[in-house]
Amino acid sequence: MSLLAIHGVNKRFGGLRALNDVNLSIKQGSVHAIIGPNGAGKSTLLNCLVGRIKPDEGRVDFDGRSLLGLEPQAINQAGVARVFQTPEIFPDLSVMENVMMPAFASKDGAFRIGLWRRVADRRDVEAEAEEILHDLNLWDQRDHHAGSMSRGDKRRLELAMCLVQHPRLLLLDEPTAGMSRADTNNTIDLLKKIAARGITKVIIEHDMHVVFSLADRVSVMAQGTVIAEGTPAEIKNDPRVQEAYLGGAHL
Ligand SMILES: Nc1ncnc2c1ncn2[C@@H]1O[C@H](COP(=O)(O)OP(=O)(O)O)[C@@H](O)[C@H]1O
Ligand SMILES: [Mg+2]
């Protein structure tokens, strides 16, 4: 069953066709990678999914319901969470407070003070935040100032902040960008670990090692359109992909 269906999405920026008739179907429970050269339109597509950019044409249906026209907060409340290319955290709060914060956000993004005040509810959130911090190897840093963490740790923190929202669909834009090989491998392990939570994932990724370690399905974008789709093995051997993606070099 498809959880997310994208039909005929177009987006122009002035004279530039950033998205050109994009069609994509994301199966419930899958890990779907979107790869492609710089400027292919991957981040623009993700921005359309989370309501940051309005497509000029097309449809985006999540669990049978159109997401178009919804504000980012409403899309988030519908069960779509996103890890941004640059981590968006609360730098002045502790790591633990950052993880708890999204659980207290209301539909319009306001802070749910009532929930915060009810001790039993707060304990539930705390208990879950603790479990997530353990899962993401952030427990030792729980009292640290989030703003002083390394970039890689901030990205893991952002992932933790997504998990506490219990998303049904998690969108990750280059989760290993700028990471060392060791941190990249750690992130792969963490993403595999959270796969057990059964969250459907869309991962934009340039690192083939990450794609082949995690994805069930791969879509390849080039010049604003999806040029190929298949299993990682099929994509790896597709000459059109090698041509578009690396100018003829091997993946
Ligand atoms: N807000 C914007 N205004 C104008 N052009 C944009 C904007 N966002 C992206 N673009 C352009 O759209 C194209 C696709 O960009 P992007 O979606 O960021 O590609 P990718 O994530 O695949 O590298 C690029 O040519 C980029 O310069
Ligand atoms: Mg991008």
XYZ file of C-alpha atoms and ligand atoms in Angstrom:
279
model
C 0.000 0.000 0.000
C 1.282 3.439 -0.819
C 1.489 5.843 2.114
C 2.565 8.815 0.033
C 1.570 9.376 -3.595
C 3.018 12.217 -5.646
C 1.364 12.875 -9.016
C 2.451 15.268 -11.742
C 4.151 17.776 -9.452
C 5.632 20.826 -11.168
C 7.512 23.732 -9.653
C 9.119 26.625 -11.478
C 11.417 29.243 -10.000
C 11.200 32.022 -12.582
C 12.365 30.428 -15.814
C 13.825 27.359 -14.087
C 11.821 24.139 -13.968
C 12.978 22.787 -10.608
C 10.356 20.003 -10.682
C 9.029 18.702 -13.969
C 6.092 16.269 -13.740
C 7.364 14.322 -10.734
C 5.551 11.060 -9.964
C 6.521 8.976 -6.981
C 4.857 6.419 -4.779
C 6.211 5.573 -1.328
C 5.143 2.241 0.115
C 4.035 1.974 3.729
C 6.928 0.686 5.860
C 9.603 1.100 3.187
C 12.889 2.984 3.181
C 12.858 4.892 -0.099
C 15.986 6.730 -1.203
C 15.972 9.635 -3.646
C 19.324 10.180 -5.287
C 20.529 12.408 -8.086
C 23.087 15.068 -8.931
C 23.160 18.494 -7.293
C 20.338 20.702 -8.481
C 18.172 17.722 -9.515
C 15.270 19.051 -7.420
C 15.449 16.648 -4.461
C 15.268 19.262 -1.701
C 12.590 21.188 -3.608
C 10.487 18.020 -3.733
C 10.913 17.510 0.010
C 9.975 21.138 0.619
C 6.764 20.541 -1.350
C 5.974 17.539 0.836
C 6.330 19.470 4.091
C 4.468 22.582 2.907
C 7.435 24.931 2.719
C 6.991 25.266 -1.038
C 3.678 25.136 -2.897
C 3.873 23.204 -6.166
C 2.490 24.973 -9.253
C 0.633 21.812 -10.285
C 0.165 18.251 -9.155
C -1.059 16.245 -6.210
C 0.519 15.055 -2.988
C -1.601 12.528 -1.072
C -0.615 11.186 2.318
C -2.639 8.204 3.456
C -5.352 9.162 0.982
C -5.525 12.795 2.103
C -4.198 15.753 0.119
C -1.374 17.665 1.776
C -1.499 20.534 -0.694
C -2.554 23.826 0.779
C -1.813 22.679 4.339
C 0.560 24.700 6.473
C 3.822 22.990 7.576
C 2.499 22.583 11.137
C -0.653 20.829 9.925
C 1.397 18.485 7.728
C 3.625 17.732 10.697
C 0.569 17.017 12.851
C -0.747 14.683 10.135
C 2.306 12.487 10.796
C 5.067 13.784 8.501
C 8.361 14.734 10.169
C 11.509 15.988 8.551
C 15.169 16.131 9.413
C 16.577 19.195 7.716
C 19.837 19.512 5.828
C 20.950 21.993 8.507
C 19.883 20.874 11.981
C 17.095 22.962 13.533
C 17.328 22.624 17.301
C 16.920 24.861 20.355
C 20.577 25.782 21.050
C 19.919 27.256 24.523
C 18.139 24.185 25.884
C 19.660 20.955 27.113
C 19.691 17.872 24.908
C 16.951 16.287 27.021
C 14.783 19.429 26.875
C 15.174 19.530 23.096
C 13.880 15.976 22.769
C 10.905 16.670 25.047
C 9.941 19.954 23.415
C 8.212 18.660 20.248
C 5.932 16.453 22.355
C 4.511 19.630 23.890
C 3.834 21.452 20.629
C 0.200 21.956 19.710
C -1.294 21.838 16.185
C -0.485 25.506 15.587
C 3.025 25.180 16.967
C 2.215 26.804 20.332
C 3.513 25.363 23.582
C 0.957 23.171 25.403
C 1.501 24.527 28.884
C -1.347 22.433 30.352
C 0.315 19.203 29.290
C 3.646 20.426 30.609
C 2.074 21.209 34.009
C 0.417 17.785 34.382
C 3.126 15.842 36.126
C 1.965 12.404 34.939
C 1.943 13.520 31.288
C 5.319 15.110 31.644
C 6.716 11.914 33.166
C 5.433 9.932 30.160
C 7.180 12.288 27.775
C 10.314 12.175 29.891
C 10.343 8.384 29.915
C 10.020 8.256 26.171
C 12.662 10.934 25.651
C 15.034 8.876 27.810
C 14.429 5.774 25.713
C 15.046 7.701 22.501
C 18.235 9.270 23.892
C 19.528 5.800 24.731
C 18.602 4.503 21.267
C 20.429 7.341 19.542
C 23.515 7.174 21.795
C 22.821 10.643 23.184
C 22.168 9.636 26.772
C 25.602 10.681 28.046
C 24.996 14.162 26.638
C 21.461 14.600 28.012
C 22.396 17.581 30.232
C 24.665 19.256 27.685
C 23.827 22.525 26.052
C 22.488 21.563 22.613
C 24.142 24.567 20.988
C 27.611 23.331 21.896
C 27.227 19.857 20.342
C 29.145 18.787 17.249
C 27.313 18.990 13.934
C 26.908 15.221 13.729
C 25.481 15.082 17.248
C 23.066 17.906 16.424
C 21.777 15.879 13.504
C 21.206 12.907 15.778
C 19.444 15.209 18.231
C 17.175 16.426 15.472
C 16.352 12.836 14.620
C 15.507 12.235 18.288
C 13.207 15.289 18.199
C 11.411 13.735 15.225
C 10.961 10.338 16.870
C 9.225 11.764 19.934
C 6.499 13.023 17.592
C 5.692 9.447 16.465
C 5.711 10.313 12.781
C 4.292 7.889 10.232
C 6.584 9.273 7.565
C 10.085 10.540 8.228
C 11.833 12.630 5.585
C 15.609 12.895 5.816
C 17.528 15.339 3.641
C 21.123 14.109 3.388
C 21.345 12.794 6.962
C 25.054 12.064 6.656
C 26.140 15.255 4.859
C 29.439 16.524 6.223
C 29.987 13.478 8.435
C 33.141 11.422 8.719
C 33.008 7.803 7.553
C 32.790 6.648 11.188
C 29.862 8.996 11.963
C 28.200 7.979 8.704
C 28.407 4.324 9.702
C 27.017 5.176 13.141
C 24.119 6.997 11.518
C 23.415 3.997 9.273
C 23.299 1.789 12.359
C 20.984 4.225 14.135
C 18.650 4.451 11.159
C 18.552 0.656 11.011
C 17.793 0.581 14.716
C 14.878 2.983 14.392
C 13.630 1.025 11.377
C 12.328 -1.332 14.045
C 9.851 1.404 14.953
C 8.161 0.783 11.615
C 8.358 4.370 10.392
C 8.249 4.808 6.618
C 11.292 6.789 5.487
C 12.278 8.875 2.510
C 16.019 9.548 2.459
C 17.695 11.999 0.145
C 21.283 10.916 -0.019
C 24.354 11.397 -2.138
C 26.409 8.752 -0.366
C 25.868 5.455 -2.204
C 27.183 3.481 0.742
C 24.285 4.846 2.827
C 21.736 4.242 0.061
C 22.779 0.639 -0.491
C 22.900 -0.051 3.246
C 19.422 1.237 3.996
C 17.083 1.568 1.045
C 14.516 -0.941 -0.210
C 13.697 1.278 -3.191
C 15.626 3.974 -5.008
C 14.307 6.754 -7.229
C 16.776 8.728 -9.309
C 16.110 12.372 -10.090
C 17.842 14.484 -12.704
C 16.862 17.926 -13.976
C 13.661 18.035 -11.978
C 12.276 14.677 -12.968
C 12.399 11.029 -11.895
C 14.443 9.202 -14.518
C 14.583 5.719 -12.963
C 13.266 3.694 -10.073
C 14.076 0.260 -8.718
C 15.831 -1.770 -6.073
C 19.337 -0.598 -5.139
C 20.818 -3.410 -7.270
C 18.721 -2.466 -10.313
C 19.643 1.191 -9.964
C 23.318 0.431 -9.572
C 23.368 -1.342 -12.936
C 21.094 1.038 -14.832
C 23.187 2.757 -17.525
C 20.767 5.750 -17.672
C 21.422 6.348 -14.003
C 25.178 6.113 -14.350
C 24.979 8.521 -17.254
C 22.825 11.114 -15.491
C 24.258 10.748 -12.062
C 27.941 10.561 -12.629
C 28.470 11.462 -16.225
C 29.116 7.859 -17.206
C 31.252 6.831 -14.232
C 30.277 3.820 -12.143
C 28.202 4.218 -9.003
N 13.965 29.048 -3.589
C 14.536 28.893 -4.776
N 14.530 29.893 -5.674
C 15.093 29.753 -6.889
N 15.684 28.615 -7.326
C 15.718 27.575 -6.477
C 15.162 27.657 -5.170
N 15.330 26.456 -4.557
C 15.990 25.685 -5.433
N 16.211 26.350 -6.585
C 16.854 25.793 -7.783
O 16.112 24.638 -8.134
C 16.986 23.603 -8.585
C 16.803 22.368 -7.717
O 17.367 22.638 -6.452
P 17.321 21.606 -5.248
O 15.929 21.124 -5.094
O 17.943 22.266 -4.076
O 18.244 20.436 -5.792
P 18.958 19.224 -5.023
O 18.427 19.172 -3.627
O 18.628 18.024 -5.829
O 20.430 19.516 -5.072
C 18.384 24.172 -8.547
O 18.713 24.649 -9.838
C 18.278 25.302 -7.561
O 19.214 26.307 -7.814
Mg 19.416 19.321 -1.677
